[in-house]
Coordinates of C-alpha atoms and ligand atoms in Angstrom, one line a residue:
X135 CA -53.8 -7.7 -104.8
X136 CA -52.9 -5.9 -101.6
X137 CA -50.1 -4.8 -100.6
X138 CA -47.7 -5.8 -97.4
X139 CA -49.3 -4.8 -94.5
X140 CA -48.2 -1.4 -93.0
X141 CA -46.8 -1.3 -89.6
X142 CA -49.0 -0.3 -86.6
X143 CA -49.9 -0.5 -83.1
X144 CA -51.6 -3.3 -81.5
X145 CA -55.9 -1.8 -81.5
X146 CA -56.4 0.4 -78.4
X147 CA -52.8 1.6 -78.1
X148 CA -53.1 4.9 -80.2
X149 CA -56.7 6.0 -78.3
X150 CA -54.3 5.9 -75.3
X151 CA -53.6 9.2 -73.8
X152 CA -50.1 9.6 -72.6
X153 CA -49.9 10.5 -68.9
X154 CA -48.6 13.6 -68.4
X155 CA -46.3 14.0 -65.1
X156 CA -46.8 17.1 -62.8
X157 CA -44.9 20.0 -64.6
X158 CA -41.2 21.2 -62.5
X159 CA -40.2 23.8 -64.7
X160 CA -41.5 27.3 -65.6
X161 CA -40.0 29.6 -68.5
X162 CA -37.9 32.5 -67.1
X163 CA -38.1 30.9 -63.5
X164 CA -35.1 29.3 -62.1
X165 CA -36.6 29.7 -58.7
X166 CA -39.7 27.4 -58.8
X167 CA -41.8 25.9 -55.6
X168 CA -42.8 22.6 -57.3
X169 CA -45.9 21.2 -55.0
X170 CA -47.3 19.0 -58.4
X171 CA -46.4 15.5 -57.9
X172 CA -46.6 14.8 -54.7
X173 CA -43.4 14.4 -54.0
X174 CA -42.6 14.0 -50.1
X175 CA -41.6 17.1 -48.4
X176 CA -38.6 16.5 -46.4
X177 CA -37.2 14.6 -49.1
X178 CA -34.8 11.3 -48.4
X179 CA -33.5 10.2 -45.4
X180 CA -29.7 11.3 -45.5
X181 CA -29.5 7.7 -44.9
X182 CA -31.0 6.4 -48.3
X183 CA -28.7 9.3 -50.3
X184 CA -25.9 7.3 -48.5
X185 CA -26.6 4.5 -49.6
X186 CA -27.3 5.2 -53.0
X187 CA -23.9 6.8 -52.9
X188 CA -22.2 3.8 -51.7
X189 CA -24.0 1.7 -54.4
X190 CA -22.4 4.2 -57.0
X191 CA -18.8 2.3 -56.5
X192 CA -20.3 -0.8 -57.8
X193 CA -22.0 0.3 -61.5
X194 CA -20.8 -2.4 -63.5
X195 CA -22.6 -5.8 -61.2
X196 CA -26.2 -6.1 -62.4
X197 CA -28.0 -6.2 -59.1
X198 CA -29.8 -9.3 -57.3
X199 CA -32.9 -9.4 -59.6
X200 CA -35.3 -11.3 -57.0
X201 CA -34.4 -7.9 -54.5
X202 CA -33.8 -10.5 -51.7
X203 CA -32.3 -8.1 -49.0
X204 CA -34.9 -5.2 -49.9
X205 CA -37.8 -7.8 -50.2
X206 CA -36.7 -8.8 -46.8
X207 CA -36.1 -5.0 -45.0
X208 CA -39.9 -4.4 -46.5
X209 CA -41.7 -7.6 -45.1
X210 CA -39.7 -7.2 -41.5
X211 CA -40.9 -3.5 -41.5
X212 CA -44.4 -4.3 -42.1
X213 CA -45.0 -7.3 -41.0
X214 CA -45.3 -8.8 -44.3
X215 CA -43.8 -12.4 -45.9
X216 CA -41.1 -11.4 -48.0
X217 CA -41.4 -14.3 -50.1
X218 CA -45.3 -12.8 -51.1
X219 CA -43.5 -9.5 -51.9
X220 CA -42.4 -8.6 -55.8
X221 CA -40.4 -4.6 -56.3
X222 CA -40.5 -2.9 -59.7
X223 CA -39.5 0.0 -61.0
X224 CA -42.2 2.2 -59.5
X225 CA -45.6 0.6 -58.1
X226 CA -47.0 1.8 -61.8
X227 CA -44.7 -0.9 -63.4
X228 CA -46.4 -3.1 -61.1
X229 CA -49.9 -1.2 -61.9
X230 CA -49.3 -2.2 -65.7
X231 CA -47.8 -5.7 -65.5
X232 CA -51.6 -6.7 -63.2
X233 CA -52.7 -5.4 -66.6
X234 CA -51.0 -7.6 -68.7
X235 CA -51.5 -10.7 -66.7
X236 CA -54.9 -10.8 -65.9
X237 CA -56.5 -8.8 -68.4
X238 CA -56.8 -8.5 -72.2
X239 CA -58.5 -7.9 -75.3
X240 CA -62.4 -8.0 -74.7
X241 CA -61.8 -7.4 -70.7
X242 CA -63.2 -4.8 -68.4
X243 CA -60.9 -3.0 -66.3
X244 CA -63.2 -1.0 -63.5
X245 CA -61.5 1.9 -62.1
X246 CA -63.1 4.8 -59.9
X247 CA -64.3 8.3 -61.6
X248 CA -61.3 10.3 -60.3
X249 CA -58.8 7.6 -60.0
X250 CA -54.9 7.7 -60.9
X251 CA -54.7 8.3 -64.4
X252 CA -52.4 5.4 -65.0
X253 CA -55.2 2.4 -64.2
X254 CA -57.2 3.5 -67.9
X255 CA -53.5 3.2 -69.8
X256 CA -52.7 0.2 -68.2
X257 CA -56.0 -1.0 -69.4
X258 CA -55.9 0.1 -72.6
X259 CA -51.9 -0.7 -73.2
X260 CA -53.1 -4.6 -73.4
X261 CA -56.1 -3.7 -75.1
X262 CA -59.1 -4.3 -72.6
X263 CA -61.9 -1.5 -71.8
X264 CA -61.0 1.0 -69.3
X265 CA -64.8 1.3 -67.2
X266 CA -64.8 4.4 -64.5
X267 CA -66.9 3.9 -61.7
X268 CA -68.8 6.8 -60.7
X269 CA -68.3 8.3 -57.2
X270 CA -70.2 9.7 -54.8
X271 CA -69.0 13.1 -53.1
X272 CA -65.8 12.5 -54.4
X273 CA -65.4 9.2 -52.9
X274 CA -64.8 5.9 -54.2
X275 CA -68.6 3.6 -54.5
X276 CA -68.7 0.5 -53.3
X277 CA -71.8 -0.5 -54.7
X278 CA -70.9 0.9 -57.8
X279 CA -67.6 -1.1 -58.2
X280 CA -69.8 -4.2 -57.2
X281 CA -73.0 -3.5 -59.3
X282 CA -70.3 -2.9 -62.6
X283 CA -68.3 -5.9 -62.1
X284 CA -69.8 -8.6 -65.0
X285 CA -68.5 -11.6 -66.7
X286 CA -65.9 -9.5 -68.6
X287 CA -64.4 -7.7 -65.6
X288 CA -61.3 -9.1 -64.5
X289 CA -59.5 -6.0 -62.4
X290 CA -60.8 -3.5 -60.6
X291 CA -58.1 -0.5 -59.3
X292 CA -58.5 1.2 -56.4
X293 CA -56.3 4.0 -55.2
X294 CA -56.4 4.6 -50.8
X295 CA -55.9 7.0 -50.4
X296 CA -56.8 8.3 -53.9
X297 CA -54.7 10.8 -55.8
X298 CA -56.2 13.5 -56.2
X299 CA -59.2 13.4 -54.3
X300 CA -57.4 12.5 -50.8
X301 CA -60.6 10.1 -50.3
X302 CA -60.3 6.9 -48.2
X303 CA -62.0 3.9 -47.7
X304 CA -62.3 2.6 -44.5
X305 CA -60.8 -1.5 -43.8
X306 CA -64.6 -2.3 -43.2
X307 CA -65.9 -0.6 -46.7
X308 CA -62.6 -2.3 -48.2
X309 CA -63.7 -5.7 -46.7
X310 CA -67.2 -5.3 -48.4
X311 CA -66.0 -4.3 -51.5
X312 CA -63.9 -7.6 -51.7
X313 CA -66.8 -9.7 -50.5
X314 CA -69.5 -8.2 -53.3
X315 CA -66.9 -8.8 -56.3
X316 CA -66.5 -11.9 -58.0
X317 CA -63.8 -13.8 -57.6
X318 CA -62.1 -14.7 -60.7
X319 CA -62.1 -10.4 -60.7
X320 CA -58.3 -9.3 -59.1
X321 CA -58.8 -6.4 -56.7
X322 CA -55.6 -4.1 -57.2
X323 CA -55.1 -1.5 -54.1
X324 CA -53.0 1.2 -54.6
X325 CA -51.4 2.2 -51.7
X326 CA -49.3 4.4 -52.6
X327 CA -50.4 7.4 -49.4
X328 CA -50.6 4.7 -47.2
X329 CA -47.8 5.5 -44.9
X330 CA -49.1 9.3 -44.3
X331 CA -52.7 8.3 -42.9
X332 CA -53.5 8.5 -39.8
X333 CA -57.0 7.6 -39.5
X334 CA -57.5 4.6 -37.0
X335 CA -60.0 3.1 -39.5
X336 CA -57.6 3.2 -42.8
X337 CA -56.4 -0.2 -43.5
X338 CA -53.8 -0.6 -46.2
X339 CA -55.1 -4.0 -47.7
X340 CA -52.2 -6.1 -46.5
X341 CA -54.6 -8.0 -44.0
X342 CA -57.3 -8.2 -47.0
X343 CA -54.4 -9.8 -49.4
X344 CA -53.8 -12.4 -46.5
X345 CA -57.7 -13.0 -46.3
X346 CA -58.5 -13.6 -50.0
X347 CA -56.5 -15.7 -53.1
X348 CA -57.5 -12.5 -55.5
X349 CA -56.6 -9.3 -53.9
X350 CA -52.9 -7.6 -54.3
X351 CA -51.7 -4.5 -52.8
X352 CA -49.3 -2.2 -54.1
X353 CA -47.0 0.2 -52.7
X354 CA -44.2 3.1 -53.5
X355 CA -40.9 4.2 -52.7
X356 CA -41.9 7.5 -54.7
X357 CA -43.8 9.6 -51.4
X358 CA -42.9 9.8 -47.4
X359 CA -39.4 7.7 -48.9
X360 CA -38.8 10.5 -50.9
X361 CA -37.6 8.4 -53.9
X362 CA -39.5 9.2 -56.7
X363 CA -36.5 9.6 -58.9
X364 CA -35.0 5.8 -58.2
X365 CA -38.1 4.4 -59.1
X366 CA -39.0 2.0 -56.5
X367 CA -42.3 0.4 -55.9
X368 CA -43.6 -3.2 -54.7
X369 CA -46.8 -5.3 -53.9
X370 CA -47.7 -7.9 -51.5
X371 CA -50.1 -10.5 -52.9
X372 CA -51.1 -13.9 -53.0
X373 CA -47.9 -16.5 -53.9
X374 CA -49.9 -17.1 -57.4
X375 CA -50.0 -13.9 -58.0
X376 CA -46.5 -13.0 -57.0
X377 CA -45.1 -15.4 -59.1
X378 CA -47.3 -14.7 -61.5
X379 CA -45.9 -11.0 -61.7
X380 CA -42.6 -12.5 -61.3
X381 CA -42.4 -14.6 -64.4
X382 CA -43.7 -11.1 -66.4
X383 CA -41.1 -8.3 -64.8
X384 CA -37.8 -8.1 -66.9
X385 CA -34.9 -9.7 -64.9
X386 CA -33.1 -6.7 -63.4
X387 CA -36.1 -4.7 -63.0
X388 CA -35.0 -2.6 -59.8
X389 CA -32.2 -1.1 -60.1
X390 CA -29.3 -2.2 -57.0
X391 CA -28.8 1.8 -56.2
X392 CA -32.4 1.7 -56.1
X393 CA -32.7 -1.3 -53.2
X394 CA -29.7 0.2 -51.4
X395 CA -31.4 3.2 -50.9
X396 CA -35.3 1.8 -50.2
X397 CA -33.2 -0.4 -47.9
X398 CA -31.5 2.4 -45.7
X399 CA -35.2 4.7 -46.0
X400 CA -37.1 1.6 -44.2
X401 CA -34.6 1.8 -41.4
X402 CA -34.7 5.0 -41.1
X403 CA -37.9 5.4 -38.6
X404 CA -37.2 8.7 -37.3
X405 CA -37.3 10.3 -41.2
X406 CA -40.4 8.4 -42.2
X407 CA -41.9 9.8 -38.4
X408 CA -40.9 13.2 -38.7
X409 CA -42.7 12.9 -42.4
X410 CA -46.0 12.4 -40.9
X411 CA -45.7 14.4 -38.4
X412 CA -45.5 17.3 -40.8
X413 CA -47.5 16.4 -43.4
X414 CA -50.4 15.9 -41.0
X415 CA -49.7 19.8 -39.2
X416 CA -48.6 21.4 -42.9
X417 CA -52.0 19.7 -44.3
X418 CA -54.2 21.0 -41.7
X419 CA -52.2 24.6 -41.5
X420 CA -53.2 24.9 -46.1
X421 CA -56.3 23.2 -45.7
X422 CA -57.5 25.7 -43.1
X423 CA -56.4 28.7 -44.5
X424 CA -57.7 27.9 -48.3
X425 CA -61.0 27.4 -46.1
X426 CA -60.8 30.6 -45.1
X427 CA -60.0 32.1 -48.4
X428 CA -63.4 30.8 -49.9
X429 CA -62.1 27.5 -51.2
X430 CA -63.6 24.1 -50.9
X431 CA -61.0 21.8 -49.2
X432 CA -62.2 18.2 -49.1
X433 CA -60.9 16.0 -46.4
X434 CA -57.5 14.6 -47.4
X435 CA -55.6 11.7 -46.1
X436 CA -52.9 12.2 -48.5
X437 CA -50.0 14.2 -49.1
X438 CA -51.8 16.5 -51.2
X439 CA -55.1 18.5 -50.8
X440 CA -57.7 18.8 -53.5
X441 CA -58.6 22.8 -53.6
X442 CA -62.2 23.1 -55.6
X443 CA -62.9 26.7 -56.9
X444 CA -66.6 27.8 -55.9
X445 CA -65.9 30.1 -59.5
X446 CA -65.6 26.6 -61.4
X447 CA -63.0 26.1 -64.2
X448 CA -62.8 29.1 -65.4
X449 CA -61.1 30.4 -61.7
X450 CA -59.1 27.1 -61.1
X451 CA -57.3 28.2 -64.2
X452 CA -57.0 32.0 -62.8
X453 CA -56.1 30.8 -60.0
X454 CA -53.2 28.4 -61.1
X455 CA -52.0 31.2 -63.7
X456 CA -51.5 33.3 -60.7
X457 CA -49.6 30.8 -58.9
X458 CA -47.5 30.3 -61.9
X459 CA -47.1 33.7 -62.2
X460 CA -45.3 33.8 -58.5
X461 CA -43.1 30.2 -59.2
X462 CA -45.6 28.2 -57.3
X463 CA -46.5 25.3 -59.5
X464 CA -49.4 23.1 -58.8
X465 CA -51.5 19.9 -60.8
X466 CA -54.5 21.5 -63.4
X467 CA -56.7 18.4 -62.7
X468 CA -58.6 18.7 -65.9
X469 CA -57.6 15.0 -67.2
X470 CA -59.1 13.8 -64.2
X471 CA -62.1 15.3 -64.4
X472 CA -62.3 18.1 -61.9
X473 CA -61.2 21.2 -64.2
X474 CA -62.4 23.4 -61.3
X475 CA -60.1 22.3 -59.0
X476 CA -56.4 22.7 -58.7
X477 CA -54.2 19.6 -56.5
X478 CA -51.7 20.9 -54.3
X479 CA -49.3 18.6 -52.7
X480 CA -48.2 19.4 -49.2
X481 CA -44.3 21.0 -49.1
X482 CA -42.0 22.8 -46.9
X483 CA -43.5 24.8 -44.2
X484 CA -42.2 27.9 -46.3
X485 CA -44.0 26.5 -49.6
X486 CA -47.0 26.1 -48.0
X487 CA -47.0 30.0 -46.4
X488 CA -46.1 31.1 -50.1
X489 CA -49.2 29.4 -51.7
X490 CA -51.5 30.1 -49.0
X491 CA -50.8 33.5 -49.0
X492 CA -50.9 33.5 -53.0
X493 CA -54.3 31.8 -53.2
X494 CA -55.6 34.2 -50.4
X495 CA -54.6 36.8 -52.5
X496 CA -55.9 35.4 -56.0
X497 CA -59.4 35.1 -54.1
X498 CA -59.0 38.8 -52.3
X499 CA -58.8 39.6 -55.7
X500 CA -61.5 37.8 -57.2
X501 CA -64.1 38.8 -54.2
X502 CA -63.2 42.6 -55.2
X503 CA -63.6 42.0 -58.7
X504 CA -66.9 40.7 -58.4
X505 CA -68.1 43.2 -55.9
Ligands
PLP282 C1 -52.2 6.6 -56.5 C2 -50.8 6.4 -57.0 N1 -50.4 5.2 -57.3 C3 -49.2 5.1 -57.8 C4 -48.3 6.1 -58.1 C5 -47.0 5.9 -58.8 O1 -46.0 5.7 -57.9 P1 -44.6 5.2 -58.4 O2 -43.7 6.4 -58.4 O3 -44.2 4.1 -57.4 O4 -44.7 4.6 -59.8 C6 -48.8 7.4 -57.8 C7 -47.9 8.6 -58.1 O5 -48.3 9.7 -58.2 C8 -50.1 7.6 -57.3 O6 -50.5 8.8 -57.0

């Protein structure tokens, strides 16, 4: 006879590694410069901290759980229908419940090589097969995402920009990749840079969701808002697919601090301007002078800057020990397979002189010990 059956995990959950946030803290430092989760710069509007301090006299009301005045402040700043818009807590609860409504045990889940860790867990949390996609030049493959979708694929995740390459596809290579995949196969675009590019051929997927019945996009409070800590995300989809989420997401998933404040940050055009404006001159300013110190510097339409050491893993790991060593604190990117490369997210002008100036050194250093 056997005994009662032991409690465990539904199969897949325990091969998932937990995703590891960027790291804030350093022993003995109280002084840090955190550039590791690519956090926006300037920080929230004073706007959004108002309102979030307003919503602070009014604790004990649960807030509106459909989000109806934030839903609306979103579609009327970009265009969008609010009534094809769903908010979570974070685009990656979003991310996870795609997961858990169109995917399951037995399923494919195509992601690309150096994508956001969080599409595999999401995969793997409702038991489907997490499949990475090769790319090419650190760039996201078409063809690849197209010749890997089967019978058993049912999503596909694609960061643009990605974290942490800073790769984009254009609207054009977006438009093909839609057209090449089948169509019971959800497209999920993370958007989560989207607001920081610049390039006149970047397309955020919103006019792709209108164009198809299987393609959502998904976007965050957590960058040029500044919000990372309200946890504040939505997508724009197809009304299936919105209600879909909608009958999935718990109630009171957004907090109503948390739409208060994403409220006041939309309205708040000057802020989100004066982001861009310096992430695009900060971006340049690092990725020029890493250049210049002997470090490859892919193109980057992010917040963040991918810095590859020509020394391999062996110096990214130098070179991020010296960093830590002077309170700058940056993402190892290991887990996402490029362990000779170090992500460093674009700060305050000041931050960004301190790790230049750091790295130039480390690689000073490294040039005199080799010669
Ligand atoms: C590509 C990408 N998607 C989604 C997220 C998560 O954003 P959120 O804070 O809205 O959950 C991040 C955060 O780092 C990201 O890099």
């Amino acid at each position: 006879m056997t005994g009662p059956r032991p409690l465990q995990p539904r199969p897949g959950v325990l091969g998932i590694t937990p995703y590891q946030g960027g790291e804030s803290a350093l022993e003995g430092r109280r002084d840090v410069i955190k550039l590791s989760s690519n956090e926006g710069a300037l920080g929230p509007s004073p706007k959004a901290v108002a309102a979030f301090e307003a919503a602070s006299h009014n604790l004990d009301r649960y807030p509106d759980g459909a989000a109806t005045a934030l839903r609306d402040a979103i579609g009327g700043r970009f265009g969008l229908d609010p009534a094809r818009i769903v908010c979570g807590a974070g685009s990656d609860e979003i991310l996870a419940l795609l997961a858990r409504a169109y995917a399951g045990e037995g399923d494919d889940v195509l992601y690309s090589e150096h994508g956001f860790l969080i599409y595999p867990i999401a995969a793997q949390a409702v038991g489907a097969q997490p499949v990475k996609v090769p790319e090419i030049d650190l760039r996201a493959d078409v063809d690849g995402f197209i010749a890997r979708a089967g019978n058993r694929t049912r999503l596909a995740y694609l960061a643009n920009p990605n974290n942490p390459t800073g790769s984009y596809l254009s609207g054009d290579q977006l438009r093909r990749l839609r057209a090449g995949l089948p169509p019971g196969l959800m497209l999920v675009i993370d958007s989560a840079y989207a607001e920081f590019v610049t390039e006149e051929d970047y397309d955020s997927g919103a006019a792709l969701v209108d164009e198809t019945e299987n393609t959502i996009m998904t976007r965050t409070f957590s960058k040029i808002f500044g919000l990372g800590n309200l946890r504040l995300g939505w997508a724009y989809g197809p009304a299936h697919v919105i209600d879909v989420v909608n009958r999935l997401r718990m109630p009171f998933n957004v907090s109503g601090a948390a739409q208060a404040a994403g409220i006041a940050a939309l309205a708040d055009r000057d802020h989100e301007a004066a982001a861009v404006a310096h992430n695009t001159a900060e971006r340049g300013r690092l990725s020029q002078a890493l250049t210049e110190a002997g470090i490859f510097v892919p193109p980057s339409a992010g917040n963040f800057v991918l810095a590859r050491f020509p020394g391999g893993a062996p110096q990214a790991q130098a070179a991020d020990d010296h960093l830590k060593a002077r309170g700058i604190i940056v993402r190892r990117l290991a887990a996402y397979g490029l362990p000779d490369a170090l992500r460093i997210t674009i700060g305050l002008t000041p931050e960004i002189d301190a790790v230049a100036a750091a790295l130039a050194e480390f690689m000073a250093l490294e040039g005199a010990a080799d010669g």
